[in-house]
Short mmCIF file of N, CA and C and ligand atoms in Angstrom, two decimals:
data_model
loop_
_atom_site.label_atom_id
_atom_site.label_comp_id
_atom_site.label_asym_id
_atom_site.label_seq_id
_atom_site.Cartn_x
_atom_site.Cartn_y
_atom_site.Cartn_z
N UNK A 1 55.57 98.01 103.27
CA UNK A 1 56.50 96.88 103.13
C UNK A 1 57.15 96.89 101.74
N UNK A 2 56.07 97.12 100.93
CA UNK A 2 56.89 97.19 99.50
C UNK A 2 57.93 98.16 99.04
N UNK A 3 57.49 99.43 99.75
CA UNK A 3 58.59 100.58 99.41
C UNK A 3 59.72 100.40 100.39
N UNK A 4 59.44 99.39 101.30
CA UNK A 4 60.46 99.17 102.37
C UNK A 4 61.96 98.49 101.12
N UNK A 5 61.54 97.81 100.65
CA UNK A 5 62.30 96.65 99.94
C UNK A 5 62.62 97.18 98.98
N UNK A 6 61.61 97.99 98.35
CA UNK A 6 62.76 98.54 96.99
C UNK A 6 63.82 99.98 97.31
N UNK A 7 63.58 100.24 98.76
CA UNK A 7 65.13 101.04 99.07
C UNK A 7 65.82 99.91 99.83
N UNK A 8 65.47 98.94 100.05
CA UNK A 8 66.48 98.07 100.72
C UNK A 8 67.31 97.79 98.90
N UNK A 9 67.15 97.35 98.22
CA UNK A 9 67.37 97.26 96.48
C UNK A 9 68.52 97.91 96.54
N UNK A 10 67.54 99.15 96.47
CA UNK A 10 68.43 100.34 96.18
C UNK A 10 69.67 100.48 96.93
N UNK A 11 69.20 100.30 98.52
CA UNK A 11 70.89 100.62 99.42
C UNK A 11 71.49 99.76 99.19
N UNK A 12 71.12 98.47 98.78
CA UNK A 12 72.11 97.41 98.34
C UNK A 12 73.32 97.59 97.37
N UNK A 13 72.15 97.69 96.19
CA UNK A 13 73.05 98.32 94.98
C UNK A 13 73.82 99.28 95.13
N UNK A 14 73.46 100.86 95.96
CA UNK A 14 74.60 101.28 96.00
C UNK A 14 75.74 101.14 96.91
N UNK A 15 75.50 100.45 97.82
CA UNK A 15 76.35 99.65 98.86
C UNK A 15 77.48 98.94 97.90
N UNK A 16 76.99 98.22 96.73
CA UNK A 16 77.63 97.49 96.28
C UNK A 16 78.53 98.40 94.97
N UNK A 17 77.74 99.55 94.78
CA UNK A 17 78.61 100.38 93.98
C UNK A 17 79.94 101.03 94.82
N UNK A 18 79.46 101.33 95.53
CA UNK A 18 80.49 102.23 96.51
C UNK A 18 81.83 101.31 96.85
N UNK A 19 81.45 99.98 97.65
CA UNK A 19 82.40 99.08 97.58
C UNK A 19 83.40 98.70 96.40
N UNK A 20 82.94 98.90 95.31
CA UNK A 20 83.63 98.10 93.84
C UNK A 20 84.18 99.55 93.47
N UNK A 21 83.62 100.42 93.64
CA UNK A 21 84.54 102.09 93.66
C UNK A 21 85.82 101.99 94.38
N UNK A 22 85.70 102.01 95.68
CA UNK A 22 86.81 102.03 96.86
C UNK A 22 87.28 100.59 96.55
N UNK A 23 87.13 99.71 96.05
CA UNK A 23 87.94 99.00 95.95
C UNK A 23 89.12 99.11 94.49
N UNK A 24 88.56 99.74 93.36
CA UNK A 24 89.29 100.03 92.52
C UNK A 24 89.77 100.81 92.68
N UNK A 25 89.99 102.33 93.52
CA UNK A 25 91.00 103.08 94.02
C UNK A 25 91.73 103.11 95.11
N UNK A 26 91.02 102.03 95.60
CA UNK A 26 92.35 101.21 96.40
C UNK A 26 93.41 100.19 95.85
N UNK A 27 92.68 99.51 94.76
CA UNK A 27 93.63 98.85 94.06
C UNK A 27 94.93 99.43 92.89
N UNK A 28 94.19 100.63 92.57
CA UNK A 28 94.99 101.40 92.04
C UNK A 28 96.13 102.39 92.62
N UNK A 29 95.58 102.65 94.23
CA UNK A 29 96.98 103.19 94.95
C UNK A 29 97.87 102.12 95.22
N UNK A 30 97.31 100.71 95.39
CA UNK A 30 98.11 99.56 95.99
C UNK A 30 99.55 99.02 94.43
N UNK A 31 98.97 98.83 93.26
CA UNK A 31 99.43 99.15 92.57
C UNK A 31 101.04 99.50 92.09
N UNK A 32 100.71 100.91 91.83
CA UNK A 32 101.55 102.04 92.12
C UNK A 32 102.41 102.36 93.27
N UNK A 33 103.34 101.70 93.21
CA UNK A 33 104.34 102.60 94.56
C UNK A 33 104.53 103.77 94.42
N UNK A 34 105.10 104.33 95.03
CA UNK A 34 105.41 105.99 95.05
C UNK A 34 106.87 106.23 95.60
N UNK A 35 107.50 105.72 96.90
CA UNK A 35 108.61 105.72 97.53
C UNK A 35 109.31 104.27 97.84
N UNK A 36 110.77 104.53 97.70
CA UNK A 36 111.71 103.53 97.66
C UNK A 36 112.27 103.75 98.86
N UNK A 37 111.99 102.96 100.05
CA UNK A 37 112.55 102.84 101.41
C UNK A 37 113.58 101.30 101.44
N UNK A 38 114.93 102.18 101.93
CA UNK A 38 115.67 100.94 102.25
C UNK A 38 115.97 100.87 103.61
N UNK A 39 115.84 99.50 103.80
CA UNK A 39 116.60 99.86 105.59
C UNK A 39 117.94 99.01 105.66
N UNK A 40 118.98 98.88 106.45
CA UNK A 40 119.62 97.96 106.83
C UNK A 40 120.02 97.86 108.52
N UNK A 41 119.60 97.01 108.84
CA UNK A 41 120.10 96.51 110.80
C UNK A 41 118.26 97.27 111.22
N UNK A 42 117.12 97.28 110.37
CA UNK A 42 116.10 97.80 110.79
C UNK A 42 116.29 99.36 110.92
N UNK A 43 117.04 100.18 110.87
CA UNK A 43 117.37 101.88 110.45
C UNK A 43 117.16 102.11 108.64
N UNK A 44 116.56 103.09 108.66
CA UNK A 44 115.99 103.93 107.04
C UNK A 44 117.66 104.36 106.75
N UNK A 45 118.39 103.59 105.60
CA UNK A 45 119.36 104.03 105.25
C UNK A 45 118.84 105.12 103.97
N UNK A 46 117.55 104.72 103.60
CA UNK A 46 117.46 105.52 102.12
C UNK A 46 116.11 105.50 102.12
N UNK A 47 115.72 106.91 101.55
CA UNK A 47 114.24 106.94 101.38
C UNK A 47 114.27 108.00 100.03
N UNK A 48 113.65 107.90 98.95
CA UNK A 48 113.37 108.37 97.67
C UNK A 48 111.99 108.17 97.13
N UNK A 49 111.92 109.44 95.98
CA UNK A 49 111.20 108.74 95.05
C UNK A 49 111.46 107.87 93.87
N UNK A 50 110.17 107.06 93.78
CA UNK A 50 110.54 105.97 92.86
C UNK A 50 110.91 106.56 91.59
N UNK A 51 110.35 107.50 91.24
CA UNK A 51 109.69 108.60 90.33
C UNK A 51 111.78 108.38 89.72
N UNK A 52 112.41 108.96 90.67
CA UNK A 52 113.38 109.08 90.32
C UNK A 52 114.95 107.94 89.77
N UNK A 53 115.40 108.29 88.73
CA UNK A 53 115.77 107.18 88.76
C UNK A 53 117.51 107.51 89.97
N UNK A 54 118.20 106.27 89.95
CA UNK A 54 119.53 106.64 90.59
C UNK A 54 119.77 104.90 91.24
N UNK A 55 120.86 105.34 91.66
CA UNK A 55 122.00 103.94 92.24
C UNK A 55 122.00 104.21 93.79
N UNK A 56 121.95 103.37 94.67
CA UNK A 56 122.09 103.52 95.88
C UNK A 56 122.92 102.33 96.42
N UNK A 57 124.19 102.73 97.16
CA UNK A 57 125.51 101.67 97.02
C UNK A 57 125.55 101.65 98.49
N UNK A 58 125.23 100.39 98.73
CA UNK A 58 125.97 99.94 100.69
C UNK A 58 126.34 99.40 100.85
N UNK A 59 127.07 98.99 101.67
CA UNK A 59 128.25 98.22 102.19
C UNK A 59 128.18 97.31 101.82
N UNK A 60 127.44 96.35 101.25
CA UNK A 60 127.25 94.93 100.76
C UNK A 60 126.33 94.96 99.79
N UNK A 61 125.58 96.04 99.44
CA UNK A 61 124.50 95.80 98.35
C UNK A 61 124.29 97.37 97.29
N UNK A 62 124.13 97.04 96.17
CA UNK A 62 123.97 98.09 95.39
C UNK A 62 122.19 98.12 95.09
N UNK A 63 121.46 99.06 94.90
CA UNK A 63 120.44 98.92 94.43
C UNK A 63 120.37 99.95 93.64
N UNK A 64 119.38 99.68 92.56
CA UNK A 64 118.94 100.12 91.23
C UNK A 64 117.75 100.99 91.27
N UNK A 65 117.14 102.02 90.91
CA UNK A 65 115.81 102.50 91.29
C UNK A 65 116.11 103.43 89.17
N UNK A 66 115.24 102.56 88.71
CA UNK A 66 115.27 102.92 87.04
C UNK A 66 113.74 102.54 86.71
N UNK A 67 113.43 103.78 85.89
CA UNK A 67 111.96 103.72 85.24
C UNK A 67 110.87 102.88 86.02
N UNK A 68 111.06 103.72 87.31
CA UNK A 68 110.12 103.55 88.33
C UNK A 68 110.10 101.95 88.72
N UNK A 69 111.02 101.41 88.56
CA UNK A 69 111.46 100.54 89.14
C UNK A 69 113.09 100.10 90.05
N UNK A 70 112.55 99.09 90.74
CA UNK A 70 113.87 99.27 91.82
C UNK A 70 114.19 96.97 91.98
N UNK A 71 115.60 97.26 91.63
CA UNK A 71 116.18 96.21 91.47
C UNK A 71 117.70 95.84 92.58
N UNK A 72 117.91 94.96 92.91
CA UNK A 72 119.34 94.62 93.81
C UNK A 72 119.81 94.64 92.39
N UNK A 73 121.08 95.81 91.97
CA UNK A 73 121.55 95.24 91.11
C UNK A 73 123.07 94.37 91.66
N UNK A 74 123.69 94.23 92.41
CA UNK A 74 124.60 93.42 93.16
C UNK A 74 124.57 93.45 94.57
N UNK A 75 125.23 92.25 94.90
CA UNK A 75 125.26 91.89 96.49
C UNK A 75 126.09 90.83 96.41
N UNK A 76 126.84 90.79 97.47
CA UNK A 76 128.23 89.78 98.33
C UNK A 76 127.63 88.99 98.65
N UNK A 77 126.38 88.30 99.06
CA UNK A 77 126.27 87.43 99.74
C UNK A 77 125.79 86.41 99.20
N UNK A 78 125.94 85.05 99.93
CA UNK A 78 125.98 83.98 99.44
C UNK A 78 124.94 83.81 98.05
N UNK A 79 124.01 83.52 98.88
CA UNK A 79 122.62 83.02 98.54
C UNK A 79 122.42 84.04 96.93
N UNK A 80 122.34 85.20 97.56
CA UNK A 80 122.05 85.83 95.54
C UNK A 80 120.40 86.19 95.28
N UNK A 81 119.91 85.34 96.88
CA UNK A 81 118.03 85.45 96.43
C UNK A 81 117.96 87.08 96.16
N UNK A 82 118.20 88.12 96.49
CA UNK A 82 117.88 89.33 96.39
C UNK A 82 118.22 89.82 94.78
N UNK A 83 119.42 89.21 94.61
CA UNK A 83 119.61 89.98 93.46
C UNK A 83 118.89 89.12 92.10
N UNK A 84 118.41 87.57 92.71
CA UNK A 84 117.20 87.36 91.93
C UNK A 84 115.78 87.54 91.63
N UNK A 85 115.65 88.22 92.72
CA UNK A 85 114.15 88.43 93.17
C UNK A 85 113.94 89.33 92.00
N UNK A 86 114.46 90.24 91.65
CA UNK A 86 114.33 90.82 90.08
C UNK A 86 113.61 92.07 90.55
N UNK A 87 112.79 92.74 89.18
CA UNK A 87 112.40 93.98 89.62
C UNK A 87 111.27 94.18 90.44
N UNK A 88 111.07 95.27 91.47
CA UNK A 88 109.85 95.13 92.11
C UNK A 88 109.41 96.77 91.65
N UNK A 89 108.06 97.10 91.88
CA UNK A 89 107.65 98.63 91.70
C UNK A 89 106.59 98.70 91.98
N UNK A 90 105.61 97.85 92.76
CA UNK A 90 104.63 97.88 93.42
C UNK A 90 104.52 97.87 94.88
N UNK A 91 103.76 99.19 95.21
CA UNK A 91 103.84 99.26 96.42
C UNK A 91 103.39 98.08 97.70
N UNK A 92 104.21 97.92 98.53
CA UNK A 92 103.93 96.99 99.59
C UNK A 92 104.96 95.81 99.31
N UNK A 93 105.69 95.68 98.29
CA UNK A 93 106.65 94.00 97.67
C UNK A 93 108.32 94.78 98.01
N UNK A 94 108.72 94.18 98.29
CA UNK A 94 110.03 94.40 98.95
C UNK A 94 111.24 93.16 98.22
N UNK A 95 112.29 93.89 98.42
CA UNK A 95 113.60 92.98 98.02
C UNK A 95 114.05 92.41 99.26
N UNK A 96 114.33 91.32 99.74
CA UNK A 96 115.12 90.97 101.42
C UNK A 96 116.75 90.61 101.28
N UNK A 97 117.35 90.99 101.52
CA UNK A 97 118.92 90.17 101.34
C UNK A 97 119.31 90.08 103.13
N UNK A 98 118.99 88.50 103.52
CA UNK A 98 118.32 88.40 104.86
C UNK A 98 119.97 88.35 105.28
N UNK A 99 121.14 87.82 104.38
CA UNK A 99 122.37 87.86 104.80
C UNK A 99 122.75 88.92 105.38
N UNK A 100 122.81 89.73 104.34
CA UNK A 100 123.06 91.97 105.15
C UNK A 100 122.30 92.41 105.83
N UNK A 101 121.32 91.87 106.15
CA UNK A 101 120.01 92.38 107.08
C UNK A 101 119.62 93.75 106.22
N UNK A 102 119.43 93.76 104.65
CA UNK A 102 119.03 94.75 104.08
C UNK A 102 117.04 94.44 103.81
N UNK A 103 116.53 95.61 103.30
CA UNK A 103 115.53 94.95 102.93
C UNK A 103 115.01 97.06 102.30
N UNK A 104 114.67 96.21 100.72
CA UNK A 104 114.06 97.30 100.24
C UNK A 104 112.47 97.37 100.23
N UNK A 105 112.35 98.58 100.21
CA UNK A 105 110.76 98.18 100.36
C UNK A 105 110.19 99.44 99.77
N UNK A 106 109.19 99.12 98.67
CA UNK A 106 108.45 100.17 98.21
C UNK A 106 106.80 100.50 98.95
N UNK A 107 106.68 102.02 98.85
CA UNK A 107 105.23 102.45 99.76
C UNK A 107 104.39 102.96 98.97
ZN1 ZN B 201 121.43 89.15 99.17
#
């Protein structure tokens, strides 16, 4: 019984190491984006790396992709939320400009 419990200890602890591992290199890929996906009407108008910088110009919206970050730098439409939403560069957070049916999104 006693040696039962001190590997129960033990698998605990490393149960609990392993978890706080995979969770910090999961938090660290989550993080980090890697690719700049745009869509508009739900179709991939643009797919890059973030890595890279450059301008990507559509019919209603310009976007920004600079020092691994990616910004609306203009848009026609009313509202403006997109081109306030400001910079994003973490993977999974997206820009929406719900007017153009655009939506950037980093992976
Ligand atoms: Zn917009």
């Amino acid at each position: 019984m006693k040696k039962l419990k001190r590997f129960d200890i033990i698998l605990i602890g490393f149960l609990l190491f392993a978890s706080l591992v995979l969770f910090t290199v999961f938090g660290t890929i989550k993080r980090k984006g890697k690719r700049v996906v745009i869509k508009q009407n739900d179709t991939v108008v643009y797919s890059g790396e973030l890595s890279k910088d450059g301008e990507v110009s559509l019919k209603h919206n310009t976007v920004k992709i600079e020092n691994g970050e990616v910004f609306m730098k203009s848009a026609d439409c009313k509202n403006q939320i997109c081109v306030k939403t400001g910079k994003i560069s973490k993977s999974g957070e997206t820009i929406i400009c719900l007017p153009n049916k655009v939506i950037v999104e980093i992976e």
